[in-house]
GROMACS .gro file of C-alpha atoms in nm:
model
  381
    1MET     CA    1   0.008  -0.010   0.006
    2VAL     CA    2   0.289   0.235   0.083
    3ARG     CA    3   0.458   0.192  -0.254
    4ARG     CA    4   0.140   0.229  -0.441
    5GLU     CA    5   0.110   0.567  -0.246
    6THR     CA    6   0.452   0.671  -0.329
    7GLY     CA    7   0.578   0.472  -0.618
    8THR     CA    8   0.922   0.257  -0.607
    9GLU     CA    9   1.129   0.535  -0.613
   10GLY     CA   10   0.936   0.735  -0.337
   11LEU     CA   11   0.943   0.415  -0.111
   12LEU     CA   12   1.313   0.392  -0.118
   13VAL     CA   13   1.394   0.767  -0.076
   14GLY     CA   14   1.142   0.786   0.189
   15LEU     CA   15   1.250   0.447   0.385
   16GLY     CA   16   1.617   0.570   0.360
   17LEU     CA   17   1.501   0.910   0.518
   18ALA     CA   18   1.262   0.791   0.739
   19VAL     CA   19   1.497   0.578   0.958
   20PHE     CA   20   1.702   0.824   1.054
   21PRO     CA   21   1.518   0.940   1.394
   22VAL     CA   22   1.412   0.564   1.493
   23PRO     CA   23   1.727   0.441   1.638
   24LEU     CA   24   1.748   0.778   1.850
   25LEU     CA   25   1.386   0.735   1.980
   26VAL     CA   26   1.412   0.384   2.055
   27ALA     CA   27   1.751   0.435   2.238
   28ALA     CA   28   1.553   0.724   2.431
   29PHE     CA   29   1.301   0.484   2.553
   30ARG     CA   30   1.532   0.192   2.628
   31TRP     CA   31   1.756   0.441   2.854
   32LEU     CA   32   1.432   0.548   3.030
   33ASP     CA   33   1.347   0.168   3.082
   34ARG     CA   34   1.677   0.039   3.210
   35ILE     CA   35   1.562  -0.038   3.572
   36GLU     CA   36   1.375  -0.350   3.468
   37PRO     CA   37   1.376  -0.362   3.093
   38GLU     CA   38   1.029  -0.437   2.913
   39PRO     CA   39   1.068  -0.770   2.722
   40ARG     CA   40   1.201  -0.737   2.380
   41ARG     CA   41   0.877  -0.947   2.262
   42ASN     CA   42   0.668  -0.667   2.379
   43LEU     CA   43   0.869  -0.385   2.221
   44ALA     CA   44   0.872  -0.553   1.909
   45PHE     CA   45   0.497  -0.613   1.927
   46ALA     CA   46   0.483  -0.253   2.001
   47PHE     CA   47   0.700  -0.103   1.730
   48SER     CA   48   0.538  -0.350   1.455
   49TRP     CA   49   0.171  -0.279   1.584
   50GLY     CA   50   0.252   0.072   1.520
   51ALA     CA   51   0.447   0.059   1.190
   52CYS     CA   52   0.189  -0.187   1.037
   53ALA     CA   53  -0.137  -0.232   1.171
   54ALA     CA   54  -0.189   0.089   1.319
   55ALA     CA   55  -0.046   0.270   1.000
   56LEU     CA   56  -0.261   0.063   0.793
   57VAL     CA   57  -0.566   0.157   0.974
   58ALA     CA   58  -0.460   0.504   0.954
   59LEU     CA   59  -0.390   0.534   0.559
   60VAL     CA   60  -0.723   0.368   0.454
   61THR     CA   61  -0.932   0.546   0.693
   62ASN     CA   62  -0.807   0.887   0.691
   63GLY     CA   63  -0.793   0.864   0.302
   64PHE     CA   64  -1.170   0.731   0.291
   65ALA     CA   65  -1.284   1.013   0.545
   66THR     CA   66  -1.098   1.284   0.342
   67ASP     CA   67  -1.264   1.180   0.007
   68TRP     CA   68  -1.628   1.139   0.181
   69LEU     CA   69  -1.571   1.518   0.277
   70ALA     CA   70  -1.487   1.649  -0.046
   71ALA     CA   71  -1.764   1.443  -0.219
   72ASN     CA   72  -2.069   1.471   0.019
   73ILE     CA   73  -2.021   1.839   0.147
   74ALA     CA   74  -2.081   2.073  -0.119
   75SER     CA   75  -1.903   2.366   0.034
   76THR     CA   76  -1.590   2.155   0.102
   77SER     CA   77  -1.326   2.204  -0.148
   78PRO     CA   78  -1.047   1.915  -0.184
   79SER     CA   79  -0.802   2.160   0.007
   80GLU     CA   80  -1.061   2.214   0.305
   81ALA     CA   81  -1.112   1.867   0.309
   82GLU     CA   82  -0.791   1.786   0.359
   83THR     CA   83  -0.734   2.017   0.643
   84TRP     CA   84  -1.057   1.905   0.818
   85GLY     CA   85  -0.961   1.577   0.789
   86ALA     CA   86  -0.613   1.637   0.947
   87THR     CA   87  -0.750   1.834   1.213
   88ALA     CA   88  -1.083   1.657   1.308
   89ILE     CA   89  -1.058   1.313   1.182
   90ALA     CA   90  -0.661   1.183   1.174
   91PRO     CA   91  -0.612   1.253   1.539
   92VAL     CA   92  -0.919   1.029   1.643
   93VAL     CA   93  -0.810   0.760   1.429
   94GLU     CA   94  -0.446   0.754   1.482
   95GLU     CA   95  -0.446   0.801   1.836
   96THR     CA   96  -0.701   0.523   1.877
   97VAL     CA   97  -0.520   0.255   1.668
   98LYS     CA   98  -0.204   0.346   1.837
   99ALA     CA   99  -0.377   0.313   2.189
  100ALA     CA  100  -0.486  -0.029   2.097
  101ALA     CA  101  -0.120  -0.171   2.135
  102VAL     CA  102  -0.100  -0.026   2.475
  103LEU     CA  103  -0.474  -0.159   2.567
  104LEU     CA  104  -0.351  -0.518   2.443
  105LEU     CA  105  -0.029  -0.515   2.629
  106TYR     CA  106  -0.182  -0.388   2.952
  107ARG     CA  107  -0.454  -0.644   2.930
  108PHE     CA  108  -0.249  -0.950   2.809
  109ARG     CA  109   0.086  -0.879   2.974
  110ARG     CA  110   0.001  -0.726   3.303
  111ARG     CA  111   0.289  -0.895   3.452
  112ASP     CA  112   0.522  -0.688   3.226
  113PHE     CA  113   0.291  -0.367   3.272
  114ASP     CA  114   0.423  -0.250   3.633
  115GLY     CA  115   0.353   0.105   3.615
  116ILE     CA  116   0.405   0.443   3.461
  117THR     CA  117   0.744   0.402   3.305
  118ASP     CA  118   0.624   0.076   3.125
  119GLY     CA  119   0.321   0.271   2.996
  120ILE     CA  120   0.544   0.572   2.849
  121VAL     CA  121   0.777   0.316   2.704
  122ILE     CA  122   0.525   0.087   2.510
  123ALA     CA  123   0.331   0.401   2.405
  124GLY     CA  124   0.649   0.563   2.272
  125ILE     CA  125   0.756   0.278   2.086
  126THR     CA  126   0.432   0.193   1.918
  127ALA     CA  127   0.421   0.574   1.802
  128THR     CA  128   0.781   0.552   1.674
  129GLY     CA  129   0.709   0.258   1.439
  130PHE     CA  130   0.379   0.448   1.325
  131ALA     CA  131   0.571   0.782   1.284
  132PHE     CA  132   0.834   0.558   1.062
  133THR     CA  133   0.572   0.452   0.836
  134GLU     CA  134   0.394   0.759   0.796
  135ASN     CA  135   0.743   0.949   0.722
  136ILE     CA  136   0.806   0.705   0.480
  137VAL     CA  137   0.465   0.821   0.294
  138TYR     CA  138   0.543   1.211   0.348
  139LEU     CA  139   0.870   1.176   0.226
  140GLY     CA  140   0.796   0.966  -0.056
  141ASN     CA  141   0.534   1.166  -0.204
  142ALA     CA  142   0.730   1.489  -0.149
  143PHE     CA  143   1.023   1.316  -0.353
  144GLY     CA  144   0.750   1.233  -0.611
  145GLU     CA  145   0.644   1.575  -0.634
  146ASP     CA  146   0.968   1.717  -0.654
  147GLN     CA  147   1.060   1.468  -0.948
  148SER     CA  148   0.754   1.550  -1.166
  149MET     CA  149   0.800   1.925  -1.106
  150GLY     CA  150   1.167   1.920  -1.132
  151HIS     CA  151   1.268   2.056  -0.793
  152THR     CA  152   1.618   1.960  -0.652
  153GLY     CA  153   1.835   2.109  -0.378
  154LEU     CA  154   1.754   2.288  -0.053
  155ASP     CA  155   1.444   2.459  -0.208
  156SER     CA  156   1.299   2.096  -0.286
  157LEU     CA  157   1.005   1.970  -0.095
  158THR     CA  158   1.173   1.660   0.018
  159VAL     CA  159   1.414   1.860   0.201
  160GLY     CA  160   1.152   2.085   0.360
  161THR     CA  161   0.946   1.767   0.474
  162PHE     CA  162   1.281   1.621   0.584
  163PHE     CA  163   1.334   1.924   0.816
  164VAL     CA  164   0.999   1.966   0.962
  165ARG     CA  165   0.933   1.550   1.024
  166ILE     CA  166   1.272   1.437   1.096
  167ILE     CA  167   1.455   1.717   1.223
  168ILE     CA  168   1.230   1.927   1.411
  169SER     CA  169   0.954   1.720   1.529
  170PRO     CA  170   1.045   1.360   1.539
  171PHE     CA  171   0.899   1.341   1.884
  172ALA     CA  172   0.568   1.436   1.789
  173HIS     CA  173   0.394   1.114   1.755
  174PRO     CA  174   0.553   0.962   2.066
  175LEU     CA  175   0.440   1.270   2.238
  176PHE     CA  176   0.087   1.244   2.186
  177THR     CA  177   0.069   0.868   2.243
  178ILE     CA  178   0.267   0.886   2.585
  179LEU     CA  179  -0.025   1.067   2.706
  180THR     CA  180  -0.233   0.744   2.668
  181GLY     CA  181   0.039   0.543   2.789
  182LEU     CA  182   0.073   0.758   3.103
  183ALA     CA  183  -0.310   0.698   3.173
  184PHE     CA  184  -0.282   0.334   3.143
  185GLY     CA  185   0.050   0.344   3.384
  186ILE     CA  186  -0.139   0.540   3.656
  187ALA     CA  187  -0.441   0.326   3.644
  188ALA     CA  188  -0.225   0.008   3.670
  189THR     CA  189  -0.070   0.152   3.974
  190ARG     CA  190  -0.305   0.381   4.146
  191TYR     CA  191  -0.651   0.212   4.068
  192PRO     CA  192  -0.563  -0.153   3.999
  193ARG     CA  193  -0.912  -0.268   4.164
  194ARG     CA  194  -1.130   0.002   4.042
  195ARG     CA  195  -1.242  -0.100   3.654
  196ALA     CA  196  -1.450   0.253   3.627
  197ALA     CA  197  -1.177   0.471   3.750
  198ARG     CA  198  -0.925   0.257   3.523
  199ILE     CA  199  -1.159   0.282   3.216
  200ALA     CA  200  -1.224   0.662   3.292
  201LEU     CA  201  -0.839   0.760   3.324
  202ALA     CA  202  -0.735   0.554   3.024
  203ALA     CA  203  -1.044   0.748   2.822
  204LEU     CA  204  -0.899   1.079   2.966
  205GLY     CA  205  -0.543   1.005   2.818
  206LEU     CA  206  -0.692   0.913   2.490
  207LEU     CA  207  -0.891   1.253   2.465
  208THR     CA  208  -0.583   1.433   2.568
  209ALA     CA  209  -0.357   1.278   2.321
  210VAL     CA  210  -0.627   1.345   2.028
  211LEU     CA  211  -0.646   1.718   2.135
  212LEU     CA  212  -0.274   1.767   2.137
  213HIS     CA  213  -0.252   1.582   1.800
  214ALA     CA  214  -0.558   1.801   1.668
  215ILE     CA  215  -0.360   2.125   1.774
  216TRP     CA  216  -0.043   2.019   1.620
  217ASN     CA  217  -0.177   1.935   1.277
  218ALA     CA  218  -0.392   2.264   1.311
  219ALA     CA  219  -0.076   2.445   1.343
  220SER     CA  220   0.021   2.360   0.975
  221SER     CA  221  -0.255   2.555   0.830
  222LEU     CA  222  -0.132   2.859   1.030
  223GLY     CA  223   0.158   2.961   0.820
  224ASP     CA  224   0.504   2.964   0.924
  225VAL     CA  225   0.472   3.220   1.220
  226GLY     CA  226   0.176   3.042   1.364
  227PHE     CA  227   0.333   2.723   1.321
  228LEU     CA  228   0.658   2.841   1.512
  229LEU     CA  229   0.434   2.981   1.792
  230VAL     CA  230   0.259   2.687   1.840
  231TYR     CA  231   0.593   2.465   1.834
  232GLY     CA  232   0.804   2.707   2.066
  233LEU     CA  233   0.511   2.803   2.311
  234PHE     CA  234   0.318   2.471   2.318
  235MET     CA  235   0.482   2.177   2.203
  236VAL     CA  236   0.835   2.226   2.328
  237PRO     CA  237   0.704   2.300   2.684
  238VAL     CA  238   0.466   1.985   2.686
  239PHE     CA  239   0.748   1.769   2.559
  240LEU     CA  240   1.012   1.879   2.853
  241ALA     CA  241   0.704   1.877   3.109
  242LEU     CA  242   0.650   1.515   2.996
  243THR     CA  243   1.011   1.426   2.988
  244ALA     CA  244   1.063   1.561   3.331
  245LEU     CA  245   0.770   1.347   3.442
  246ALA     CA  246   0.901   1.050   3.289
  247VAL     CA  247   1.230   1.094   3.468
  248TRP     CA  248   1.050   1.145   3.804
  249ALA     CA  249   0.816   0.866   3.747
  250ARG     CA  250   1.128   0.623   3.710
  251LYS     CA  251   1.319   0.800   3.998
  252GLN     CA  252   1.002   0.696   4.234
  253GLU     CA  253   1.009   0.332   4.117
  254LEU     CA  254   1.360   0.319   4.222
  255LEU     CA  255   1.266   0.470   4.554
  256SER     CA  256   1.011   0.202   4.623
  257LEU     CA  257   1.266  -0.074   4.593
  258PRO     CA  258   1.411  -0.083   4.950
  259GLY     CA  259   1.078  -0.115   5.096
  260TYR     CA  260   0.950  -0.411   4.878
  261LEU     CA  261   1.292  -0.567   4.913
  262ALA     CA  262   1.316  -0.555   5.275
  263PRO     CA  263   1.172  -0.889   5.341
  264TYR     CA  264   1.438  -1.049   5.135
  265ILE     CA  265   1.699  -0.906   5.383
  266THR     CA  266   1.521  -1.062   5.675
  267ALA     CA  267   1.536  -1.422   5.472
  268GLY     CA  268   1.885  -1.390   5.384
  269TRP     CA  269   1.835  -1.343   5.019
  270LEU     CA  270   2.010  -0.951   5.030
  271THR     CA  271   2.230  -0.785   5.227
  272PRO     CA  272   2.105  -0.472   5.414
  273ALA     CA  273   2.302  -0.244   5.172
  274GLU     CA  274   2.192  -0.400   4.825
  275PRO     CA  275   1.844  -0.271   4.840
  276ASP     CA  276   1.967   0.082   4.888
  277ALA     CA  277   2.231   0.021   4.622
  278LEU     CA  278   1.941  -0.082   4.375
  279ALA     CA  279   1.751   0.219   4.424
  280SER     CA  280   2.025   0.442   4.279
  281LEU     CA  281   2.136   0.445   3.903
  282LYS     CA  282   2.460   0.590   3.995
  283THR     CA  283   2.561   0.297   4.213
  284ARG     CA  284   2.424   0.052   3.954
  285ALA     CA  285   2.646   0.194   3.718
  286LEU     CA  286   2.941   0.187   3.933
  287ALA     CA  287   2.860  -0.158   4.032
  288ARG     CA  288   2.893  -0.275   3.651
  289ASP     CA  289   3.200  -0.077   3.611
  290ILE     CA  290   3.401  -0.222   3.935
  291ALA     CA  291   3.293  -0.587   3.771
  292ARG     CA  292   3.400  -0.485   3.429
  293ARG     CA  293   3.731  -0.355   3.566
  294THR     CA  294   3.830  -0.631   3.805
  295GLU     CA  295   3.670  -0.956   3.637
  296GLY     CA  296   3.574  -0.852   3.268
  297PRO     CA  297   3.290  -0.739   3.042
  298ALA     CA  298   3.087  -1.091   3.113
  299ALA     CA  299   3.091  -1.007   3.495
  300ALA     CA  300   2.969  -0.675   3.419
  301ARG     CA  301   2.668  -0.836   3.234
  302ALA     CA  302   2.650  -1.052   3.518
  303VAL     CA  303   2.579  -0.762   3.749
  304THR     CA  304   2.332  -0.618   3.523
  305ALA     CA  305   2.122  -0.947   3.501
  306TYR     CA  306   2.170  -0.935   3.899
  307THR     CA  307   2.003  -0.583   3.941
  308THR     CA  308   1.736  -0.677   3.696
  309ALA     CA  309   1.623  -0.985   3.881
  310ALA     CA  310   1.616  -0.794   4.208
  311THR     CA  311   1.424  -0.546   4.049
  312ALA     CA  312   1.178  -0.737   3.894
  313LEU     CA  313   1.140  -0.917   4.220
  314SER     CA  314   1.042  -0.578   4.425
  315PHE     CA  315   0.817  -0.493   4.115
  316HIS     CA  316   0.637  -0.836   4.163
  317ARG     CA  317   0.608  -0.788   4.531
  318ARG     CA  318   0.462  -0.436   4.455
  319ARG     CA  319   0.215  -0.587   4.197
  320ALA     CA  320   0.103  -0.818   4.451
  321HIS     CA  321   0.055  -0.552   4.688
  322LEU     CA  322  -0.153  -0.333   4.462
  323ARG     CA  323  -0.363  -0.605   4.309
  324GLY     CA  324  -0.342  -0.884   4.532
  325PRO     CA  325  -0.126  -1.195   4.484
  326ASP     CA  326  -0.179  -1.379   4.141
  327PRO     CA  327  -0.223  -1.763   4.167
  328ASP     CA  328   0.131  -1.825   4.051
  329PHE     CA  329   0.265  -1.540   4.276
  330THR     CA  330   0.490  -1.789   4.463
  331THR     CA  331   0.601  -1.973   4.147
  332ARG     CA  332   0.693  -1.633   3.993
  333GLU     CA  333   0.899  -1.519   4.312
  334GLN     CA  334   1.101  -1.856   4.343
  335TYR     CA  335   1.188  -1.817   3.976
  336LEU     CA  336   1.320  -1.447   4.038
  337LEU     CA  337   1.499  -1.564   4.346
  338GLN     CA  338   1.703  -1.838   4.182
  339ARG     CA  339   1.785  -1.566   3.924
  340VAL     CA  340   1.933  -1.363   4.212
  341ARG     CA  341   2.110  -1.669   4.328
  342GLN     CA  342   2.237  -1.754   4.004
  343TYR     CA  343   2.407  -1.382   3.963
  344GLN     CA  344   2.469  -1.325   4.323
  345ARG     CA  345   2.847  -1.443   4.309
  346TRP     CA  346   2.911  -1.131   4.103
  347GLY     CA  347   2.657  -0.930   4.164
  348ARG     CA  348   2.633  -0.868   4.536
  349PRO     CA  349   3.038  -0.805   4.584
  350ALA     CA  350   3.023  -0.545   4.312
  351LEU     CA  351   2.702  -0.394   4.412
  352THR     CA  352   2.808  -0.367   4.789
  353CYS     CA  353   3.150  -0.260   4.676
  354ALA     CA  354   2.993   0.047   4.469
  355TRP     CA  355   2.760   0.114   4.769
  356ARG     CA  356   3.028   0.176   5.021
  357THR     CA  357   3.232   0.387   4.731
  358SER     CA  358   2.962   0.613   4.658
  359ARG     CA  359   2.898   0.710   5.002
  360ARG     CA  360   3.258   0.810   5.069
  361THR     CA  361   3.286   1.180   5.063
  362ASP     CA  362   3.659   1.260   5.108
  363ASP     CA  363   3.770   1.162   4.751
  364PRO     CA  364   3.599   1.073   4.390
  365PRO     CA  365   3.509   0.707   4.361
  366ASN     CA  366   3.814   0.487   4.265
  367VAL     CA  367   3.697   0.164   4.074
  368THR     CA  368   4.036   0.022   4.081
  369ASP     CA  369   4.049  -0.017   4.441
  370ALA     CA  370   3.685   0.023   4.496
  371GLY     CA  371   3.712   0.207   4.823
  372GLY     CA  372   3.859  -0.089   4.994
  373CYS     CA  373   3.602  -0.344   4.921
  374SER     CA  374   3.711  -0.688   4.866
  375ARG     CA  375   3.768  -0.819   4.514
  376PRO     CA  376   3.445  -0.973   4.359
  377VAL     CA  377   3.448  -1.381   4.346
  378SER     CA  378   3.684  -1.491   4.060
  379GLY     CA  379   3.509  -1.640   3.757
  380ALA     CA  380   3.351  -1.492   3.513
  381PRO     CA  381   2.987  -1.638   3.428
   0.00000   0.00000   0.00000
C-alpha cells in the first residue's frame, strides 16, 4: 500500500530518510526503561503494531474520510477536506489505533506492565513505529512531487519535509501517544482494583492525546509564524514537562525498591546495603564498572542481570501489594529468587562495593580499589 502511494522510487527514498530518527527514539525509550527493561517481545510487538497495523488502518480510514468530506459536503473543496481530515479525523483515528497496542499489552501482559514507566515506553515505541511508516509516505510523496516538478536541492519539498518531520519534530507522535500510555500506567498503579476508574483514566488519556495531536495538525494551516508559535510556546514545553515527568516516575520506582525488598533481607537473600544500592542508578553503573575492571565484560553483564532480577522481584511484590497476589505468585517469586542466586556471586560484591564507594565523601570514587572493598569472586559467568 505504501509503495502504491509513493511509487517504488519514492518508497526507497522515504524509507532511507524516515529511518534516521528511529534508532535515537528507541534508544531514548530503552534508556528510560533500563531499571527493569520491558521484554523485547513486547517492544517488538508495539513497534510492529505502530508501523504496520496502526499505519494501515490510519492510511485507509484517513483517505476514505477525506474523500467522503470532499464528495458529500458541497461547500468543502479538496484542500478544505484535507485540512478538516488532518485536524478533526486523523487525530482520532491515529491515536485510537496506536492506543490499541497499549491496551492489548496492558490486558494480556499485565505481569510486564508494572507502572507509569512501562506505559510511557510501550506508547512511545508504538508511536515511533507509526511515525516511521507515516514519514515514509510523506517523504516518498514529497520526492515524487519534486521529480514531477523538477525541483532539486535545498528548495525541494523533500528537504523541507525532512527538516520538519525528521529534524524538528521527530518526537511528535511519541509525545501524543505517551499521554495515553501515561494514563494506563497510572491506572495500573493507582487504581488496580477499580475498573471504572481505570476506564475513565484511559479514556481521559486518549482524549488528551487526540486534542494535542489536533492542535499540532492545525498548526500547519496557520502559516510559518503560527506554526513556530505553536511549536515553541506549546509543543516544546509539553515535551519538556512529559520528559521531566517520565524521569520523576522512574525515580519513584527506584525509591520504592528498598521497601518491597526488605523481607528478603530478613530471609537472608539480600544484604542490608543491597536494596539501597539498587535504588540508585549511579551505584548500579558503578557496580558494573567495578565488575568490568576487576573481572571483565562478562562479569559486568552478570551484575546487570543481578540488578534486573532483584528489581523484577521488587516489582513483583509491589504488583501483589496493589492488586493482590496472582495464583502463580509463589512460582514467579521462586523463579526470580533463583535468578538472583544465579548471579549473586558477581552481583553482590560489586553492588556492595559500589555502595560503599559512592558513600565516600573525601575523594571521588576509585573503581580500581573500590574504596577498599573486597574483590568479587573470581570466575566470569
